[in-house]
Short mmCIF file of C-alpha atoms in Angstrom, two decimals:
data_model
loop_
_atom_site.label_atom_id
_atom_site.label_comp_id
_atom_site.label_asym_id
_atom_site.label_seq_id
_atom_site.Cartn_x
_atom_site.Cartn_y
_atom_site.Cartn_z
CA UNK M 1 -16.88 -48.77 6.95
CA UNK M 2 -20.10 -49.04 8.71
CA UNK M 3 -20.93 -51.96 11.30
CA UNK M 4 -24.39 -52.17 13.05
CA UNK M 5 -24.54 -54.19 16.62
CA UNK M 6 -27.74 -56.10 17.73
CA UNK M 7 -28.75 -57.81 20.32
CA UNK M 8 -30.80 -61.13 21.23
CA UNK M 9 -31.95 -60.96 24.73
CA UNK M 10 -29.04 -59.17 25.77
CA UNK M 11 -26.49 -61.61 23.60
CA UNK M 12 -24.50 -58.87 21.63
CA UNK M 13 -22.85 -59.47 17.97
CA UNK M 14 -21.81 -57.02 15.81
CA UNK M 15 -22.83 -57.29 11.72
CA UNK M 16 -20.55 -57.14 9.35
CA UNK M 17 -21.80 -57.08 5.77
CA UNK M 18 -19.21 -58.13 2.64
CA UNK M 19 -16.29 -56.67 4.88
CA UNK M 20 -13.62 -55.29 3.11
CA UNK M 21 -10.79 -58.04 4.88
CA UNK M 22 -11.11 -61.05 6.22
CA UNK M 23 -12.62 -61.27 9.82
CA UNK M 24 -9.33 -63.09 10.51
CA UNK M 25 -9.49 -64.54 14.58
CA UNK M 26 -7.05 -60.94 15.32
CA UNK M 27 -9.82 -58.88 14.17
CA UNK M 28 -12.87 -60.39 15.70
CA UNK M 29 -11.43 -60.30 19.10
CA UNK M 30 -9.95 -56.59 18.13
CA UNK M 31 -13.39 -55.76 17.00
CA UNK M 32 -15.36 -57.16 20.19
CA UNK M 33 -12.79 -55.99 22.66
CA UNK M 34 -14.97 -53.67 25.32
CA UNK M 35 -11.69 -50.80 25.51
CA UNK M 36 -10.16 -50.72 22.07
CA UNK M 37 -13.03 -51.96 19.62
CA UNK M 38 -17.33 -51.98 19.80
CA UNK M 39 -17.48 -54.54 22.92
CA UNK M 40 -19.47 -57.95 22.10
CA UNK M 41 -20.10 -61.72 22.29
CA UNK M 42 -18.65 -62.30 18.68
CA UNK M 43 -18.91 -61.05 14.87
CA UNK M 44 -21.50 -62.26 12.86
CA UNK M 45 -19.88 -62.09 8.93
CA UNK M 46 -23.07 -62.11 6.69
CA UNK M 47 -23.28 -62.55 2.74
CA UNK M 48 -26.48 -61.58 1.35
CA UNK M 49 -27.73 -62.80 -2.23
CA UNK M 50 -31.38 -63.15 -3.36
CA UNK M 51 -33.62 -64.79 -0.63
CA UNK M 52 -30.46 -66.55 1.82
CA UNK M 53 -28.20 -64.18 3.94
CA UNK M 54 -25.30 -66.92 5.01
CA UNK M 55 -23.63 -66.30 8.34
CA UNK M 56 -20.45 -67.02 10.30
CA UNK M 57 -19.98 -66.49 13.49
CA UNK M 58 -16.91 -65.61 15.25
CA UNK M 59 -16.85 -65.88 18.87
CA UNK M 60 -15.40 -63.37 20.79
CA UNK M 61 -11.99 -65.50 21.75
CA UNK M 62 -11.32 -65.59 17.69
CA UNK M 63 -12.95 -68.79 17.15
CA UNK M 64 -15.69 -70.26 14.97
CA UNK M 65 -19.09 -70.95 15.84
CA UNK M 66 -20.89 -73.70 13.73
CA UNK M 67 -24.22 -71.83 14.35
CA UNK M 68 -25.55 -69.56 17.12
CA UNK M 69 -29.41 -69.54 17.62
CA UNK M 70 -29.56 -65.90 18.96
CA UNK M 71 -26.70 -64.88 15.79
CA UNK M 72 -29.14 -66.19 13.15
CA UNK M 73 -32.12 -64.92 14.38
CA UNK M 74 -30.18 -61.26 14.51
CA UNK M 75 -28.59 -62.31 10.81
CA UNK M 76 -32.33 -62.35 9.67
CA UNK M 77 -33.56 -59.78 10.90
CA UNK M 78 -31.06 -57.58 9.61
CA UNK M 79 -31.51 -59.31 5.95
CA UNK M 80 -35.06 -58.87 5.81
CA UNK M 81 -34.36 -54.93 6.61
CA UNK M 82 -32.14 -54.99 4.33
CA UNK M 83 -33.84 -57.26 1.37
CA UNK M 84 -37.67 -56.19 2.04
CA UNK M 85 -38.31 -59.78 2.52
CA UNK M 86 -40.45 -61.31 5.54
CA UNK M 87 -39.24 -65.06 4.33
CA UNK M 88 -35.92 -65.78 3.81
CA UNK M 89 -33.50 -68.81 3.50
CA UNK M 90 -30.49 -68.98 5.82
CA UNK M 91 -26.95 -70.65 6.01
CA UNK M 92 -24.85 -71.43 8.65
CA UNK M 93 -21.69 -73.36 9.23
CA UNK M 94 -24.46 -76.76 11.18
CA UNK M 95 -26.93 -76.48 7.29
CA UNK M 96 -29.54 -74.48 6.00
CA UNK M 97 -32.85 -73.80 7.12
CA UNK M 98 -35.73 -71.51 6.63
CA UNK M 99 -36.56 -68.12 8.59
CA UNK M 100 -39.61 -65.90 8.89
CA UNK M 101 -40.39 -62.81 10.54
CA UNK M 102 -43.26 -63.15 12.32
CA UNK M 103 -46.46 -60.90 12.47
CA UNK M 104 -45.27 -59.52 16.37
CA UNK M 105 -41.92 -58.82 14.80
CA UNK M 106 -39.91 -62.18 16.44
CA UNK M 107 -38.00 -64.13 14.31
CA UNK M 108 -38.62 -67.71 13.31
CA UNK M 109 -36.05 -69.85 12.30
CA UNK M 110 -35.96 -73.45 11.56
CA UNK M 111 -32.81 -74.94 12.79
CA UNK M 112 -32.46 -78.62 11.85
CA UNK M 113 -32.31 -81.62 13.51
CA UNK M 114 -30.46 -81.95 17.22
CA UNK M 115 -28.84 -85.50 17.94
CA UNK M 116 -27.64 -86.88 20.97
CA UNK M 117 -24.59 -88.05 20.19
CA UNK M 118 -21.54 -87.42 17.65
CA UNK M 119 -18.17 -87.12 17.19
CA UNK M 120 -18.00 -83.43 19.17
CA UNK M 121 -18.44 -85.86 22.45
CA UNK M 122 -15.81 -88.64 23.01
CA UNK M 123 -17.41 -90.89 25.50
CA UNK M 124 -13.77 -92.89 25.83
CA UNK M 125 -12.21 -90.10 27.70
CA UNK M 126 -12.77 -89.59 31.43
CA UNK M 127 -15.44 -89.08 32.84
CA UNK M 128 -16.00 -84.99 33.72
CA UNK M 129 -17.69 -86.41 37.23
CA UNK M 130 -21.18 -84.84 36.83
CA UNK M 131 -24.15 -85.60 35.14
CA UNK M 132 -25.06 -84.59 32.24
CA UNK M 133 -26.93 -84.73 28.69
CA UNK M 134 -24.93 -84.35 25.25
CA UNK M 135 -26.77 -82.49 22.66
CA UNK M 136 -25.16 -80.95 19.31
CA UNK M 137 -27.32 -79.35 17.67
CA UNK M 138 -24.35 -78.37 15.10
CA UNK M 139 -22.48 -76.68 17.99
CA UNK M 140 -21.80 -78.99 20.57
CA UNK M 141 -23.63 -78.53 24.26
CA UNK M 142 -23.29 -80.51 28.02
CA UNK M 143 -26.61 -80.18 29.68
CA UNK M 144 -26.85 -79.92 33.45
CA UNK M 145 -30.33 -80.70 35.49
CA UNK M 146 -29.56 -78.61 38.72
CA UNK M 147 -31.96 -77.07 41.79
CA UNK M 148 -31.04 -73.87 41.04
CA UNK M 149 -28.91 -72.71 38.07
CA UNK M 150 -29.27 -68.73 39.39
CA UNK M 151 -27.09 -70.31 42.73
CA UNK M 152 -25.43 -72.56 40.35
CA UNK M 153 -21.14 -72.38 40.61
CA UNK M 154 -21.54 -71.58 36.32
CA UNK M 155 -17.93 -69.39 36.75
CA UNK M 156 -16.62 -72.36 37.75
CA UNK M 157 -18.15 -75.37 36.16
CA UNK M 158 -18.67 -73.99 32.47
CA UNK M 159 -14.73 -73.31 32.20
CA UNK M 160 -13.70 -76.69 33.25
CA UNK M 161 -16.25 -78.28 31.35
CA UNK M 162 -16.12 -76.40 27.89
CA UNK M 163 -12.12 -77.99 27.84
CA UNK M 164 -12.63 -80.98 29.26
CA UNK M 165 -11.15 -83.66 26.99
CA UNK M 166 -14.67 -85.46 26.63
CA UNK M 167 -15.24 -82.71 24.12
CA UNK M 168 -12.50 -82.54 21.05
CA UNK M 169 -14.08 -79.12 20.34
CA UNK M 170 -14.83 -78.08 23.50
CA UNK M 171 -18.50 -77.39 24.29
CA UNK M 172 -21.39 -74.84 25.61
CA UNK M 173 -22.62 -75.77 29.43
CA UNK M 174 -26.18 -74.89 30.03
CA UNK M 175 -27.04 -75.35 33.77
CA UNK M 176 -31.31 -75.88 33.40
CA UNK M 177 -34.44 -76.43 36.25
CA UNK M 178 -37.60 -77.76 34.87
CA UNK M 179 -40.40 -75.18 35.72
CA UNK M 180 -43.45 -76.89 34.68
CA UNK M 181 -44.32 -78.82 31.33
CA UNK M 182 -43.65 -76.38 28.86
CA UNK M 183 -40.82 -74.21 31.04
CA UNK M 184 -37.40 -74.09 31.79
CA UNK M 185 -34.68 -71.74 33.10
CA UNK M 186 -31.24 -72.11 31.78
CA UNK M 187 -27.79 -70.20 32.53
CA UNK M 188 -25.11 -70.80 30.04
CA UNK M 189 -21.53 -70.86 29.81
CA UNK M 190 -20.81 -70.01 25.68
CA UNK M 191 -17.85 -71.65 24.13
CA UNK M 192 -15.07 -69.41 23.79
CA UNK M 193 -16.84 -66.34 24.98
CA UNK M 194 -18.04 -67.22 28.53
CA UNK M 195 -21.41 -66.64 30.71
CA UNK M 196 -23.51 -64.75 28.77
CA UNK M 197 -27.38 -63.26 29.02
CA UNK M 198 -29.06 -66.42 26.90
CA UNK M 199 -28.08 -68.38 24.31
CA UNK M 200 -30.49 -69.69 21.10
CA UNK M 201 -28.23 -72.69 20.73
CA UNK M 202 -27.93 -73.51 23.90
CA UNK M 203 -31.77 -72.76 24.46
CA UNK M 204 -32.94 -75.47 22.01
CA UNK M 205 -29.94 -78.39 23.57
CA UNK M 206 -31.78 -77.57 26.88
CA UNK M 207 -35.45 -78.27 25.30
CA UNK M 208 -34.23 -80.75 23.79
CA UNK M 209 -32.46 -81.96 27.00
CA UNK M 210 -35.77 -81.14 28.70
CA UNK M 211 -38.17 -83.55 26.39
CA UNK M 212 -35.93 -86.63 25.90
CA UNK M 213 -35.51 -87.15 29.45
CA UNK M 214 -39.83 -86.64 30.25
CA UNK M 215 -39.53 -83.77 32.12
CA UNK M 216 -41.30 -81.21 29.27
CA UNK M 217 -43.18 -81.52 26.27
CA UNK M 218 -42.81 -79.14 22.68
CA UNK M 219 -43.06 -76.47 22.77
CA UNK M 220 -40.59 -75.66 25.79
CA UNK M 221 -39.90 -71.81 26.83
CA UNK M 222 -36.28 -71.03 27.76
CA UNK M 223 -36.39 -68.29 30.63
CA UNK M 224 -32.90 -66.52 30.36
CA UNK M 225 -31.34 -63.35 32.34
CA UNK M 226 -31.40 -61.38 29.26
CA UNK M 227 -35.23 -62.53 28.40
CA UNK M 228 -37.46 -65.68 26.59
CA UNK M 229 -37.45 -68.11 23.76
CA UNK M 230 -39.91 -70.60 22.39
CA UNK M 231 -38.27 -74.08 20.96
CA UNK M 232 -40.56 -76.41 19.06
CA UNK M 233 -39.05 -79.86 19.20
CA UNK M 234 -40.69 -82.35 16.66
CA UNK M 235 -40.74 -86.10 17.06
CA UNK M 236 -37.12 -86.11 14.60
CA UNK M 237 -35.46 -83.36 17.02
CA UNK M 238 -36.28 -81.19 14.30
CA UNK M 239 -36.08 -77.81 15.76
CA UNK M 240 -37.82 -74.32 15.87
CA UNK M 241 -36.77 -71.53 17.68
CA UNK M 242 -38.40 -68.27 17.72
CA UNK M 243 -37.53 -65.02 19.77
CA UNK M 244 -36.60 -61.41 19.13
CA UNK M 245 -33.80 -59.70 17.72
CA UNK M 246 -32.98 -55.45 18.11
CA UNK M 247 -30.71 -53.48 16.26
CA UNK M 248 -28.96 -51.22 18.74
CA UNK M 249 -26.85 -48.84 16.62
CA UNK M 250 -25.10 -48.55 13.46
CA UNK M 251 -22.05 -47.03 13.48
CA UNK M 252 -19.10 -45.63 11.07
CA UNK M 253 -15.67 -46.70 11.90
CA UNK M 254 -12.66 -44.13 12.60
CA UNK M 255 -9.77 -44.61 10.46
CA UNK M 256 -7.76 -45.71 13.56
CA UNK M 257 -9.83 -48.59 14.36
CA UNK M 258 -9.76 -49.60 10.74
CA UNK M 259 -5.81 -49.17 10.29
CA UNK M 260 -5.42 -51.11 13.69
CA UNK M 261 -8.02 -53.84 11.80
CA UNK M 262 -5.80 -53.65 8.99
CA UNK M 263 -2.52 -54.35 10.83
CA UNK M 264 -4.47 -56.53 12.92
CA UNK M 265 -4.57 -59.95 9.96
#
């Protein structure tokens, strides 16, 4: 069985196409465990058929994603390798939406619509004692204005806040500081995975974030660790976000790792 890894600004899924058995919450953290599998954020499990490639992603704690920004934009680039397509349709657990790979080589993929409210927040719990702005933009995301999010106490806030009982579903935490008009830096805590280097998802809640409370305008960059994204934010929240995507190895399984898969259901 072969299984390629990418990464998005230094957020790291493996690809499985059609896998032969489930990707069962056993396997995916098997599978992204850094000593006995590949090592990654989470499992993207992609169907392709004609012009969609439809993706679910499975975090690296065994859990389901509705939709990772950085996951689809890797899920299209590997389809249009794979499909000789430049345009393609995509399908994720928060909708469909449209992808395009752009002349630079980025990816381009029309997300749908962000809210600010929705049942993944339940405003009649307590209160988590900080400030903060609710976006779901499918997957569910607490937005924190600080000074400094690179001096920001992330290891400890995004924990207590992703299970906090104001979100059912827990959530993402992006700590953000407005750079100028069209700028902002973000650190993220990922729902059942932890810090990572950047986040689409939580890139666009943090644009999003950004313009609703008149501190930027579309379109916003999101300046990461692991590198940039552009989010275009329309007047509906519709949502664009475009940034790269890298293959950085395919790679055959031993027969060990796939009999300790196979035990692993």
């Amino acid at each position: 069985m072969q299984i390629a890894k990418w990464q998005a600004l230094g957020n790291h899924f493996l690809v499985c196409e059609d896998p032969p058995w489930p990707i069962t919450p056993a396997r995916a953290r098997l599978l992204c465990d850094f000593a006995l599998g590949l090592g990654a954020d989470g499992v993207l499990e992609l169907t392709l058929a004609g012009d969609e490639v439809a993706v679910v992603v499975h975090n690296r704690d065994g859990s389901i994603a509705e939709i990772s920004g950085n996951g689809t934009r890797i899920a299209v680039a590997h389809a249009a390798e794979r499909l000789g397509r430049r345009e393609l349709r995509v399908r994720t657990g928060a909708g469909s939406g449209e992808a395009s790979v752009l002349d630079d080589g980025r990816i381009s993929v029309r997300l749908g619509r962000a809210a600010l409210e929705g049942p993944q927040e339940d405003r009649s719990a307590a209160d988590p004692g900080v400030d903060y702005r609710f976006v779901t933009v499918g997957n569910p995301h607490a937005v924190l204005t600080v000074a400094d999010p690179e001096s920001f106490a992330l290891s400890d806030e995004g924990p207590r806040l992703e299970t906090h009982p104001r979100f059912p579903e827990r959530t993402n935490v992006e700590a953000i500081a407005v750079v100028d008009d069209h700028r902002v830096r973000m650190r993220v805590w990922e729902r059942g995975v932890g810090e990572t280097q950047a986040c689409g998802s939580g890139a666009c809640a943090s644009a999003v974030a950004a313009i609703v409370d008149g501190a930027c305008a579309s379109p916003v960059t999101v300046d990461m660790p692991g590198g940039s994204v552009e989010v275009g934010v329309d007047d509906a929240l519709g949502l664009t976000l475009t940034g790269t995507a890298q293959r950085v190895y395919v790679a055959e399984l031993d027969e060990a790792l796939l009999a300790r898969l196979e035990r692993a259901a």
